Short mmCIF file of C-alpha atoms in Angstrom, two decimals:
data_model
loop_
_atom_site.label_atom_id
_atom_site.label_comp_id
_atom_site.label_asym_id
_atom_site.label_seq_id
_atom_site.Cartn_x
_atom_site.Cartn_y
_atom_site.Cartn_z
CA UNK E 1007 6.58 -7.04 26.48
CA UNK E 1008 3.34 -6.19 24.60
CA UNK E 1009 4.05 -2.70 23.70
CA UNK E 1010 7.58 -4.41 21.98
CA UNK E 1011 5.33 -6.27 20.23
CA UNK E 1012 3.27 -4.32 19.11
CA UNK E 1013 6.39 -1.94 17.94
CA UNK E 1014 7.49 -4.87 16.34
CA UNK E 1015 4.48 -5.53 14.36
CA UNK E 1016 3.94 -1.55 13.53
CA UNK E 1017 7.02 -1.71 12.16
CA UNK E 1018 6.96 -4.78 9.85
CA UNK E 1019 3.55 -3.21 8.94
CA UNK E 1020 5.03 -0.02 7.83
CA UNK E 1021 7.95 -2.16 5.06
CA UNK E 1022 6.47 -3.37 1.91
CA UNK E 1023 5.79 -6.89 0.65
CA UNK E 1024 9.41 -7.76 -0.52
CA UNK E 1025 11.42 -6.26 2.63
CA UNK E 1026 8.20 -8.10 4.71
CA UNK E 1027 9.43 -11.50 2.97
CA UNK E 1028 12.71 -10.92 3.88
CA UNK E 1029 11.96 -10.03 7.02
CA UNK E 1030 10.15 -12.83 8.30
CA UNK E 1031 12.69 -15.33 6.35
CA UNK E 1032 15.93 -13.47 8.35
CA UNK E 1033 13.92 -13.98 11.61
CA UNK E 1034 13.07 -17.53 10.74
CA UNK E 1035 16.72 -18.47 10.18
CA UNK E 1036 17.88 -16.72 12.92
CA UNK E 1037 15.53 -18.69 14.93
CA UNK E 1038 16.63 -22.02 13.40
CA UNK E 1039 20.06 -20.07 13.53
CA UNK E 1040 19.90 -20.02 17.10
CA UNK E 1041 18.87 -23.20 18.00
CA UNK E 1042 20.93 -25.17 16.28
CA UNK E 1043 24.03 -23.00 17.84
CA UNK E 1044 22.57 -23.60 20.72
CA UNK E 1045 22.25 -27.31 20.23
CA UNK E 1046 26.03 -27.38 18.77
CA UNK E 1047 27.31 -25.27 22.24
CA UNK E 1048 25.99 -27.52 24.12
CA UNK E 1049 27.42 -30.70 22.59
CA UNK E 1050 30.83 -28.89 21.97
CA UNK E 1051 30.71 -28.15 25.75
CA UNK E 1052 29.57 -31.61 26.82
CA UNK E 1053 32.53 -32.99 24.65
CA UNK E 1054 35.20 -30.67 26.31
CA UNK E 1055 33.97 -31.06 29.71
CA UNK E 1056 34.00 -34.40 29.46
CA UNK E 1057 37.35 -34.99 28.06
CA UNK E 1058 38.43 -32.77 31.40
CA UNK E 1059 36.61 -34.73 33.96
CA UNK E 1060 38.49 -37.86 31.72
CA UNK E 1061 42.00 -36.04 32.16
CA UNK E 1062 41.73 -35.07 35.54
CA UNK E 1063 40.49 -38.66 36.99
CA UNK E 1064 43.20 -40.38 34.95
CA UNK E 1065 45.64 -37.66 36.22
CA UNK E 1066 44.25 -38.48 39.75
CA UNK E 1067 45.24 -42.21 39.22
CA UNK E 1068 48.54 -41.28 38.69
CA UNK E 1069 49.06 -39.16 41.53
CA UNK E 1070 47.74 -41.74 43.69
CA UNK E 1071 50.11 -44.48 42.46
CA UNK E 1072 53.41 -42.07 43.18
CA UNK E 1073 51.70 -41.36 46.54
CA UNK E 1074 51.46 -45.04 47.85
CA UNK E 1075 55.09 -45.53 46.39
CA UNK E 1076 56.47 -42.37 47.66
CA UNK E 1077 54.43 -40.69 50.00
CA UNK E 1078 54.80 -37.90 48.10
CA UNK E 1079 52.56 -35.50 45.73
CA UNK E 1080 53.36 -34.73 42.33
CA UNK E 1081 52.84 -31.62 40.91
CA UNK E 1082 52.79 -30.83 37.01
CA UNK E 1083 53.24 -27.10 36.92
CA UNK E 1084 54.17 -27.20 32.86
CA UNK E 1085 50.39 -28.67 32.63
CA UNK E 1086 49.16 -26.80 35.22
CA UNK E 1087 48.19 -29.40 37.36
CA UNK E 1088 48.04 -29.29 41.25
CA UNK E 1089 47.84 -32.50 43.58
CA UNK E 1090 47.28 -31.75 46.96
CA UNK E 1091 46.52 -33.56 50.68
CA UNK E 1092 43.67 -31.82 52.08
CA UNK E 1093 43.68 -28.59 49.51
CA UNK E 1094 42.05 -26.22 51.22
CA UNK E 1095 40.12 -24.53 48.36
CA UNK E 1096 38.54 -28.01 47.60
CA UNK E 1097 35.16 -27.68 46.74
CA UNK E 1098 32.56 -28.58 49.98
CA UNK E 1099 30.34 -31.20 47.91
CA UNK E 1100 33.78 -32.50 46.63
CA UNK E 1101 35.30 -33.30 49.87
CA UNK E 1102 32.10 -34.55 51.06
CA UNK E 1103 31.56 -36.74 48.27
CA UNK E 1104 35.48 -37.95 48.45
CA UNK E 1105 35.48 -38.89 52.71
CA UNK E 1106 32.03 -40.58 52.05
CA UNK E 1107 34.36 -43.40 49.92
CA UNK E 1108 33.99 -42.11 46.02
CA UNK E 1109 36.17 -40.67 43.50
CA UNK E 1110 34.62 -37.94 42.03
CA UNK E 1111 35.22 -35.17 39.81
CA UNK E 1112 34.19 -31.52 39.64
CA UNK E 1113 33.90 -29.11 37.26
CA UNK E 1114 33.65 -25.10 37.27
CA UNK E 1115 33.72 -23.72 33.68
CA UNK E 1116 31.11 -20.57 34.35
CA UNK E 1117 34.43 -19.05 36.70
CA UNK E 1118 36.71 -16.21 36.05
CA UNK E 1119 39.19 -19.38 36.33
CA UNK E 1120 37.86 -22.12 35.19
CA UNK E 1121 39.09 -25.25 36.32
CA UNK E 1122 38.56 -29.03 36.89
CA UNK E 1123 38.88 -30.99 40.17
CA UNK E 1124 39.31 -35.01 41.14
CA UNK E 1125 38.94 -36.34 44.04
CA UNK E 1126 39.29 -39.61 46.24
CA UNK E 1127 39.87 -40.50 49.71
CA UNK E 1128 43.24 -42.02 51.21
CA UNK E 1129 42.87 -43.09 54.58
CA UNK E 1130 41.70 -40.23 56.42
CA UNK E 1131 42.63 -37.22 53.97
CA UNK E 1132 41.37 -36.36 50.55
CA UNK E 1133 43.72 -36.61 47.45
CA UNK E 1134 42.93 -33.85 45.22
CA UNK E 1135 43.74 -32.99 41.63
CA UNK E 1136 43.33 -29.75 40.27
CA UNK E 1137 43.71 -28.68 36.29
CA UNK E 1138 43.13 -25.19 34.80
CA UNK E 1139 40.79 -24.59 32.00
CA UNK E 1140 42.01 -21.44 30.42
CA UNK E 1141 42.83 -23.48 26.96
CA UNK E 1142 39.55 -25.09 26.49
CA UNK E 1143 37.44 -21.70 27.86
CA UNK E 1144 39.11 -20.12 25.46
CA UNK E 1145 39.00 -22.57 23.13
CA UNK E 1146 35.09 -22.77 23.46
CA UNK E 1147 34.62 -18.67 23.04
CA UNK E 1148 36.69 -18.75 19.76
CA UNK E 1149 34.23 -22.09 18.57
CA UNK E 1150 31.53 -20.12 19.85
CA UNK E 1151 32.27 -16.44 17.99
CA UNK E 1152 32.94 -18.86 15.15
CA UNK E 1153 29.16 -20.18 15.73
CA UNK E 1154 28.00 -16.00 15.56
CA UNK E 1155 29.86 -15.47 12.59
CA UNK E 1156 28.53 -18.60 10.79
CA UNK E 1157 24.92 -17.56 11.63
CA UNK E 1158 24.82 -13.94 10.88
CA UNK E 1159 26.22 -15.03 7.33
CA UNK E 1160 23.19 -17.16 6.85
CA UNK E 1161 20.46 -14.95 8.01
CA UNK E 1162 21.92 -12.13 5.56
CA UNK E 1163 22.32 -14.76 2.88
CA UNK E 1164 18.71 -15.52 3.71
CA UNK E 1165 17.51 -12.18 3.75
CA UNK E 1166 19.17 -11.25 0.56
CA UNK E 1167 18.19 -14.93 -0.96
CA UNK E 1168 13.92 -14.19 0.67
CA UNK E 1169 14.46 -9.67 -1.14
CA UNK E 1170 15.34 -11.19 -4.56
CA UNK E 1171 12.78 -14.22 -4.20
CA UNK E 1172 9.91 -11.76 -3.27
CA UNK E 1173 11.23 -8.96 -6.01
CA UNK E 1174 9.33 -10.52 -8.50
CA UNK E 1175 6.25 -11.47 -6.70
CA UNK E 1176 6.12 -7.84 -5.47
CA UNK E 1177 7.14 -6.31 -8.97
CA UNK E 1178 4.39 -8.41 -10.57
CA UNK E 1179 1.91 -7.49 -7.70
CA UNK E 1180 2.42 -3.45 -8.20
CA UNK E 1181 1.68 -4.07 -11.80
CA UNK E 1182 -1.60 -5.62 -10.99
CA UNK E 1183 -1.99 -2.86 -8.71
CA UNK E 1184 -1.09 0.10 -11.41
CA UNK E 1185 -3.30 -1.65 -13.30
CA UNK E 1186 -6.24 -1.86 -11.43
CA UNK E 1187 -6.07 2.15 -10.72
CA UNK E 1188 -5.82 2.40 -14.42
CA UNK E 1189 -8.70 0.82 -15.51
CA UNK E 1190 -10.62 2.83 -11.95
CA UNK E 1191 -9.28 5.91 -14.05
CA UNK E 1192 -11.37 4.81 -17.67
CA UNK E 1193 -8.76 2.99 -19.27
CA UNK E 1194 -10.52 0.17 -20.15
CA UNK E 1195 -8.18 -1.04 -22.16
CA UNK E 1196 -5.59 -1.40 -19.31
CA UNK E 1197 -4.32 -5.56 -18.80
CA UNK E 1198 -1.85 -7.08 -16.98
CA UNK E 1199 -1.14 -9.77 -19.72
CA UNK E 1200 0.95 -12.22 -16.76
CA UNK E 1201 2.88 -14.72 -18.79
CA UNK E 1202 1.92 -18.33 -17.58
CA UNK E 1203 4.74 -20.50 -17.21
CA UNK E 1204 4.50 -23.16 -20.07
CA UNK E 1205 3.26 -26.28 -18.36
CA UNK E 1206 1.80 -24.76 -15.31
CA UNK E 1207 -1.40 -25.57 -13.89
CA UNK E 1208 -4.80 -23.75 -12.37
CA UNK E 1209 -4.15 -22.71 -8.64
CA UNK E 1210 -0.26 -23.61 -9.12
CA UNK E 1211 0.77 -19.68 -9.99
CA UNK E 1212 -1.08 -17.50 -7.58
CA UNK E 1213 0.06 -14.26 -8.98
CA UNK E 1214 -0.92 -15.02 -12.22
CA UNK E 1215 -4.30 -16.13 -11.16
CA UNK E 1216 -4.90 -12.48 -9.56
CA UNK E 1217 -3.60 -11.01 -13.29
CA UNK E 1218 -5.81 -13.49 -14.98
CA UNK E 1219 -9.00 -12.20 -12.85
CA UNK E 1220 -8.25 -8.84 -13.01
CA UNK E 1221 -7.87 -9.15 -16.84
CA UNK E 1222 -11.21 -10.95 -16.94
CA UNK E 1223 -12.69 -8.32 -14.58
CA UNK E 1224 -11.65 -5.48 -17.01
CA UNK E 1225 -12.29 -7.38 -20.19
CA UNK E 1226 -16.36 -7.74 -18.55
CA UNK E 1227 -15.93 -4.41 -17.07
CA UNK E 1228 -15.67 -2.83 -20.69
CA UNK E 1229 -17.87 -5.01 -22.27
CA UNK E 1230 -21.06 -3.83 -19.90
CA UNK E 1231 -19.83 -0.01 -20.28
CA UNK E 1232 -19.80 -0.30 -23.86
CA UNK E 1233 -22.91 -1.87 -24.31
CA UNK E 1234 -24.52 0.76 -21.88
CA UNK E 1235 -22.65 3.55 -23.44
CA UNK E 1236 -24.38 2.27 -26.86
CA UNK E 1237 -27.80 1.89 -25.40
CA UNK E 1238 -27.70 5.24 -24.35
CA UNK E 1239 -26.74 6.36 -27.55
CA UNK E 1240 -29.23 4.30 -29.69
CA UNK E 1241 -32.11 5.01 -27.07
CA UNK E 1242 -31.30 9.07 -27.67
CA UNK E 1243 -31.02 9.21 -31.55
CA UNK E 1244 -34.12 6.79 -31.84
CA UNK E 1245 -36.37 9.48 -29.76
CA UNK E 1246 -34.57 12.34 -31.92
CA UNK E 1247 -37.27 11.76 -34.57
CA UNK E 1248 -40.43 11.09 -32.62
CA UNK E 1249 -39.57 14.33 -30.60
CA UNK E 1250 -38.75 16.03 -33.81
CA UNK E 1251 -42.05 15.43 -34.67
CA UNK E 1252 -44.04 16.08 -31.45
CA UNK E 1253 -42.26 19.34 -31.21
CA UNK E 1254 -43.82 20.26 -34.80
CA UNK E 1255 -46.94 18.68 -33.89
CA UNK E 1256 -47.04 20.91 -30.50
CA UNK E 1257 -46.48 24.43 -32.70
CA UNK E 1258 -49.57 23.43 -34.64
CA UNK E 1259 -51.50 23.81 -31.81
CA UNK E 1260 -53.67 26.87 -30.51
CA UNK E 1261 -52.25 28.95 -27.72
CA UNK E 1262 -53.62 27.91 -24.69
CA UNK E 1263 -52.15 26.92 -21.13
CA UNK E 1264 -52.57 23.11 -21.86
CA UNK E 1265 -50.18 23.90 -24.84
CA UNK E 1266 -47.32 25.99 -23.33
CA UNK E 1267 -47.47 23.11 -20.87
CA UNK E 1268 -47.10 20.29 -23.85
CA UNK E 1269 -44.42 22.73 -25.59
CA UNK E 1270 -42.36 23.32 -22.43
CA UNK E 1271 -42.24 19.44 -21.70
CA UNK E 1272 -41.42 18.25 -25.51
CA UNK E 1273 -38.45 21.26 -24.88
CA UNK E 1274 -37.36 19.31 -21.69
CA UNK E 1275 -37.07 15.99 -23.66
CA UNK E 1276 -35.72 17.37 -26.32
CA UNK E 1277 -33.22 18.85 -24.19
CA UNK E 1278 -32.69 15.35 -22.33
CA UNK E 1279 -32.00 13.71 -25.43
CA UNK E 1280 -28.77 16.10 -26.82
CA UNK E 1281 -27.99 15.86 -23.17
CA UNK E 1282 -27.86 11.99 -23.72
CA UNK E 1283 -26.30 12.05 -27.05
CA UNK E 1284 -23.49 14.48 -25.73
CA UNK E 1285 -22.84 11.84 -22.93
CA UNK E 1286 -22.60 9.38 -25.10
CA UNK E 1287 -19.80 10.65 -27.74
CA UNK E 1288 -18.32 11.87 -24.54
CA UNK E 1289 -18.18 8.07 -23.10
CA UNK E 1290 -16.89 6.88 -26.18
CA UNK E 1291 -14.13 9.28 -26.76
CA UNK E 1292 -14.80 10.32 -29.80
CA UNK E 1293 -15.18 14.30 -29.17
CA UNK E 1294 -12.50 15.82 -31.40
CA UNK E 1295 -11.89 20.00 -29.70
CA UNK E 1296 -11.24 22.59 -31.60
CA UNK E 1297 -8.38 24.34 -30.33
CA UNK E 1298 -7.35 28.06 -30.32
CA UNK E 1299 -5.90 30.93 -28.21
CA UNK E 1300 -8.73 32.87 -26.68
CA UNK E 1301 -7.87 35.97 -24.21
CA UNK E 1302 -10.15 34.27 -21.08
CA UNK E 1303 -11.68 37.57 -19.78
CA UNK E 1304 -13.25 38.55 -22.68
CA UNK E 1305 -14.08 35.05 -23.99
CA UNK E 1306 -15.94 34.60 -20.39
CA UNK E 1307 -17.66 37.44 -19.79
CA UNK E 1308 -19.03 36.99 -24.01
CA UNK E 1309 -20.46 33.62 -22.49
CA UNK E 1310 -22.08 35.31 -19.40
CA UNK E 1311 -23.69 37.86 -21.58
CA UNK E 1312 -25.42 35.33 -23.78
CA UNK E 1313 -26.36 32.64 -21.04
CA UNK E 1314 -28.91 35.32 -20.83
CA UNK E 1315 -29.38 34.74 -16.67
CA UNK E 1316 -28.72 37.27 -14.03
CA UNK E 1317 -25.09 36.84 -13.18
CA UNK E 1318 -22.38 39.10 -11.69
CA UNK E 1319 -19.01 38.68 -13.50
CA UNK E 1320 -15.97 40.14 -12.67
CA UNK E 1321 -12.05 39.60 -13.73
CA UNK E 1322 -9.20 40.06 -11.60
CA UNK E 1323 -6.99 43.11 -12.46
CA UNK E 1324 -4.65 42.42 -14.88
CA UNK E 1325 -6.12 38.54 -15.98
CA UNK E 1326 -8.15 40.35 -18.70
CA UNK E 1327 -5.75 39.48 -21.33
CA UNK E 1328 -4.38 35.88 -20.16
CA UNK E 1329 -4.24 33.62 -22.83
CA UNK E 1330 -5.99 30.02 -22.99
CA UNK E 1331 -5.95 27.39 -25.30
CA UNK E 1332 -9.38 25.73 -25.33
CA UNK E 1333 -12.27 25.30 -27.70
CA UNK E 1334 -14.63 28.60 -27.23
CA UNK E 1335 -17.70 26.82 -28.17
CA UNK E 1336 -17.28 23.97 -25.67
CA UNK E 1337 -15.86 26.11 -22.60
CA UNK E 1338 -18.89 27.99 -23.26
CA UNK E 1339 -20.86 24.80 -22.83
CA UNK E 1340 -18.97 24.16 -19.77
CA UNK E 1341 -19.15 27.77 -18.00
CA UNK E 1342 -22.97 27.31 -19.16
CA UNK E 1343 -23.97 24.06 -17.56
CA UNK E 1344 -21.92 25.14 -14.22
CA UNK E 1345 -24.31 28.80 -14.03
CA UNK E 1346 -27.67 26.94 -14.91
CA UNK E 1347 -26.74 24.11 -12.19
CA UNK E 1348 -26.02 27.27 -9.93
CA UNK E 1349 -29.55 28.88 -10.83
CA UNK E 1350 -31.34 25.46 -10.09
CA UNK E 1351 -29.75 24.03 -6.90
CA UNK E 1352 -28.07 27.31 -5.36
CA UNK E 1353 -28.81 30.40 -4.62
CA UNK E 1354 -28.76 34.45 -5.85
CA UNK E 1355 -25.96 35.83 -6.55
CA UNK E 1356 -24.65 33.80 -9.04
CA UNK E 1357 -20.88 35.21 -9.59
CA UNK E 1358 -18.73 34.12 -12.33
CA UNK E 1359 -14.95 35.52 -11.57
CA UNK E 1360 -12.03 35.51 -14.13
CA UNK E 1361 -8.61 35.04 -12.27
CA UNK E 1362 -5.55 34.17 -14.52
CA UNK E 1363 -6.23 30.69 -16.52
CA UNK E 1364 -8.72 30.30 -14.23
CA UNK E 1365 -12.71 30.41 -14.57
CA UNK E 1366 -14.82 30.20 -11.20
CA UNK E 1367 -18.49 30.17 -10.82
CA UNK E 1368 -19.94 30.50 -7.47
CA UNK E 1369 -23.22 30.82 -5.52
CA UNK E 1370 -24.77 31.09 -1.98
CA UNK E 1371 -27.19 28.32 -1.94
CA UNK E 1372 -26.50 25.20 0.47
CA UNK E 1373 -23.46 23.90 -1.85
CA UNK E 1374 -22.51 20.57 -3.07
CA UNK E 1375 -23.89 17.30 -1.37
CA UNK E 1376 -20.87 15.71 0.35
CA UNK E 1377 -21.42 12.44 -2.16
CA UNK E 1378 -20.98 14.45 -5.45
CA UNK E 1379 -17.52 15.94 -3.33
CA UNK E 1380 -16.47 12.09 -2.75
CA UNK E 1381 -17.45 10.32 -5.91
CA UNK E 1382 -18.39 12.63 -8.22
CA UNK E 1383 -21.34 14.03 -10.65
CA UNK E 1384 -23.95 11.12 -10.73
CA UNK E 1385 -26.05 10.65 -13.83
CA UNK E 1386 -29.65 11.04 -13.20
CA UNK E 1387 -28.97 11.61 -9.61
CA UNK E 1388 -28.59 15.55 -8.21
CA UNK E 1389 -29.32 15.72 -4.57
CA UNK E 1390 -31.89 18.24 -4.93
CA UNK E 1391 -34.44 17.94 -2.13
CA UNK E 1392 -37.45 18.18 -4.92
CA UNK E 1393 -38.17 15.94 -7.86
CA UNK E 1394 -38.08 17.03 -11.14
CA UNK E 1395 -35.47 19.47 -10.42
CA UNK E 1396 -32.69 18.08 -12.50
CA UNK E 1397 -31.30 14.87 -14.14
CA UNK E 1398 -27.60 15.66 -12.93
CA UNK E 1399 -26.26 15.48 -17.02
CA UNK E 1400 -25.44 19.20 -16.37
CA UNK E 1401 -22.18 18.82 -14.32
CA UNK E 1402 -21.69 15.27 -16.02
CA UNK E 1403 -21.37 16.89 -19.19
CA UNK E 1404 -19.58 19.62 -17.97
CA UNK E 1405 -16.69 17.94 -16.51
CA UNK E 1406 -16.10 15.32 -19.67
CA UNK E 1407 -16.23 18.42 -22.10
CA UNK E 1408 -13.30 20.39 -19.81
CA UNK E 1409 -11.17 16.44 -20.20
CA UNK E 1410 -11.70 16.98 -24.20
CA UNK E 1411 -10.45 20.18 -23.99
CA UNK E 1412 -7.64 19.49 -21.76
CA UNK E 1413 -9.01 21.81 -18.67
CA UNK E 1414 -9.69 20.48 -15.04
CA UNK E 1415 -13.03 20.94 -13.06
CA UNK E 1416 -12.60 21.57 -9.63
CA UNK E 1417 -16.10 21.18 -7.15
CA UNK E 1418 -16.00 22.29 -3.34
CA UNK E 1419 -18.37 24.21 -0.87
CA UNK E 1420 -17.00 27.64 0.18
CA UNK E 1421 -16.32 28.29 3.88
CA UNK E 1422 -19.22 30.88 4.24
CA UNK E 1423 -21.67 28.35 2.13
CA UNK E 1424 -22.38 28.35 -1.40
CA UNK E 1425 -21.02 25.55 -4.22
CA UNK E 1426 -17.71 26.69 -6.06
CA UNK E 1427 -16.85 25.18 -9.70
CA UNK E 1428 -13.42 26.38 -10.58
CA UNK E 1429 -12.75 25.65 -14.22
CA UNK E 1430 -8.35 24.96 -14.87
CA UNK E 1431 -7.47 25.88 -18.27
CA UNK E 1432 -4.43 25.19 -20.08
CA UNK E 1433 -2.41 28.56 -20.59
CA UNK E 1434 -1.36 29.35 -24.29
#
């Protein structure tokens, strides 16, 4: 019983919301269905059997009369009726009940033949009517294949009424749903916009009390974003003039250690803040790319050349020639940012491999953290084991530059170890 159960309930779990409505509505009416044929059978049955026991007792009378005038029993074989002395196939509890003094009746409608008895004593013997039931059996399995028939058309009418009743609520749920994954994707600009019926009130409309706080959510969602995304930006071009200026300042000064050490940190900030400001016109959308055909092999291995670190390259045979359409000057920014976060976090060799449309850089350091897999690059946050090592813009910046461009950045560890960044590129 518990394993049909729990069949029961994988299945319902496995239909969706509307078909789940309907479900649960055709079971209720077949329940209610069920019970009241029940309740009907039972009084159409009461009814019939008691308009035999009615039949056969006043048949009984009868028969008794004609015997006391004529010693003789009647028998109505049109009707089928049979009055008998002493029947032999009386029923025990019948003849008991009819030599203890009472007239009695009995009735057998669960038989193959079902049939109805009186009974009543006369003198010594037992006067006996017996009445077939084949009308009203049959009578009762048409009334009750009528009763089948009545409910099966109201628990489909049900489940057809409950599918077109839950339609809507289930449409209007997988558009609060499509838009929730929209706005997870960056549109912030995705709403619901549920039209409130004119007059209804707070808490009356649940459906449109979900689209109203998802709305909200997004509408406070985008707000905080853009304010951050504008911090950011106002926080990098305000220290683009004081760094200006301390980089100047920091030429002036005599070669010493204590000065390559002031020049090589006024670099790094400098460097953080175009890191920042490309971030930040990333976040806001407002990178316009330059697009061209470039033949990929060549275009790479001119961006390995002049990255000016220690990497292998290498194109597949015949992939020298495939044609991309992407911006040169940012894919170079992109191919860049992947070797230098390969030369920080990974390990020698760095290989960068050409293979049709597509550009992969690879090392054999420890690979990717398993949270940048899941979620993604993390601002500010790169795994690395030492401080100082990073501020994680590299592979931020790297994967919104390929989305101007159109391109796709795939990250995953290699089976033998090492990080992989595969770079997609749209073919010309």
């Amino acid at each position: 019983m518990k394993g049909v159960a729990r069949r029961a309930r994988a299945a319902l779990n496995a239909l969706g919301l509307r078909w789940k409505i309907a479900a649960l509505l055709a079971i209720g009416c077949a329940v209610v269905a069920v019970a009241i044929g029940i309740l009907v059978h039972q009084a159409r049955l009461e009814q019939v059997s008691a308009g035999a026991r009615s039949g056969a007792t006043a048949q009984l009378v009868r028969v008794r009369q004609l015997y006391e005038l004529t010693g003789q029993v009647d028998t109505d074989d049109d009707a089928g009726t049979d009055a008998a002395i002493d029947a032999p196939d009386l029923p025990p509890a019948l003849r008991a009940a009819a030599l203890d003094g009472r007239r009695t009746t009995y009735l057998d409608m669960g038989a193959d033949d079902p049939v109805v008895w009186a009974a009543r004593p006369v003198g010594d013997h037992v006067l006996s009517v017996r009445e077939s039931l084949a009308e009203q059996s049959a009578e009762m399995a048409e009334f009750d294949q009528q009763l089948l028939a009545s409910g099966a058309v109201v628990v489909i009418l049900a489940a057809l009424g409950g599918a077109a009743l839950a339609s809507r609520l289930s449409r209007e749920l997988r558009t609060a749903a499509a838009t929730a994954r929209r706005i997870s994707q960056g549109d912030l600009d995705a709403r619901i916009d549920h039209p409130r019926p004119p007059g209804s009130r707070p808490g009356k409309d649940e459906v449109a009390e979900l689209a109203t706080a998802v709305d909200t959510m997004a509408a406070s969602l985008q707000q905080r974003l853009e304010a951050e995304q504008r911090f950011t930006a106002d926080v990098a071009h305000e220290l683009r003039t004081p760094l200006t200026g301390l980089h100047t300042a920091a030429e002036l000064l005599p070669q010493s250690r204590p000065t390559e050490l002031v020049r090589d940190r006024v670099l790094a900030l400098r460097t953080l803040t175009e890191d920042l400001l490309e971030v930040a016109r990333l976040d806001a959308e407002v990178e316009r790319p330059d697009l061209d055909t470039h033949p990929l092999g060549t275009l790479a291995e001119g961006i390995v050349q002049r990255s000016g670190y220690p990497v292998r390259f290498a194109a597949a045979h015949g992939t020298d020639d495939t044609l991309v359409r992407t911006d040169a000057r940012r894919l170079e920014r992109i191919v860049a940012n992947l070797v230098a976060n390969a030369r920080r976090h990974g390990a020698d060799p760095v290989d960068v491999r050409v293979a049709g449309p597509v550009v992969t850089v690879s090392d054999h350091g420890p690979g990717f953290p398993a949270h940048l897999l899941k979620d993604g690059p993390r601002r500010f946050q790169t795994g690395a084991r030492e401080r100082g090592q990073g501020t994680g813009l590299g592979l931020t910046i790297a994967l919104g530059q390929a989305q101007a461009i159109g391109a796709r950045v795939e990250l995953r560890n290699a089976e033998g170890g090492g990080a992989v960044a595969s770079v997609h590129l749209p073919e010309a």
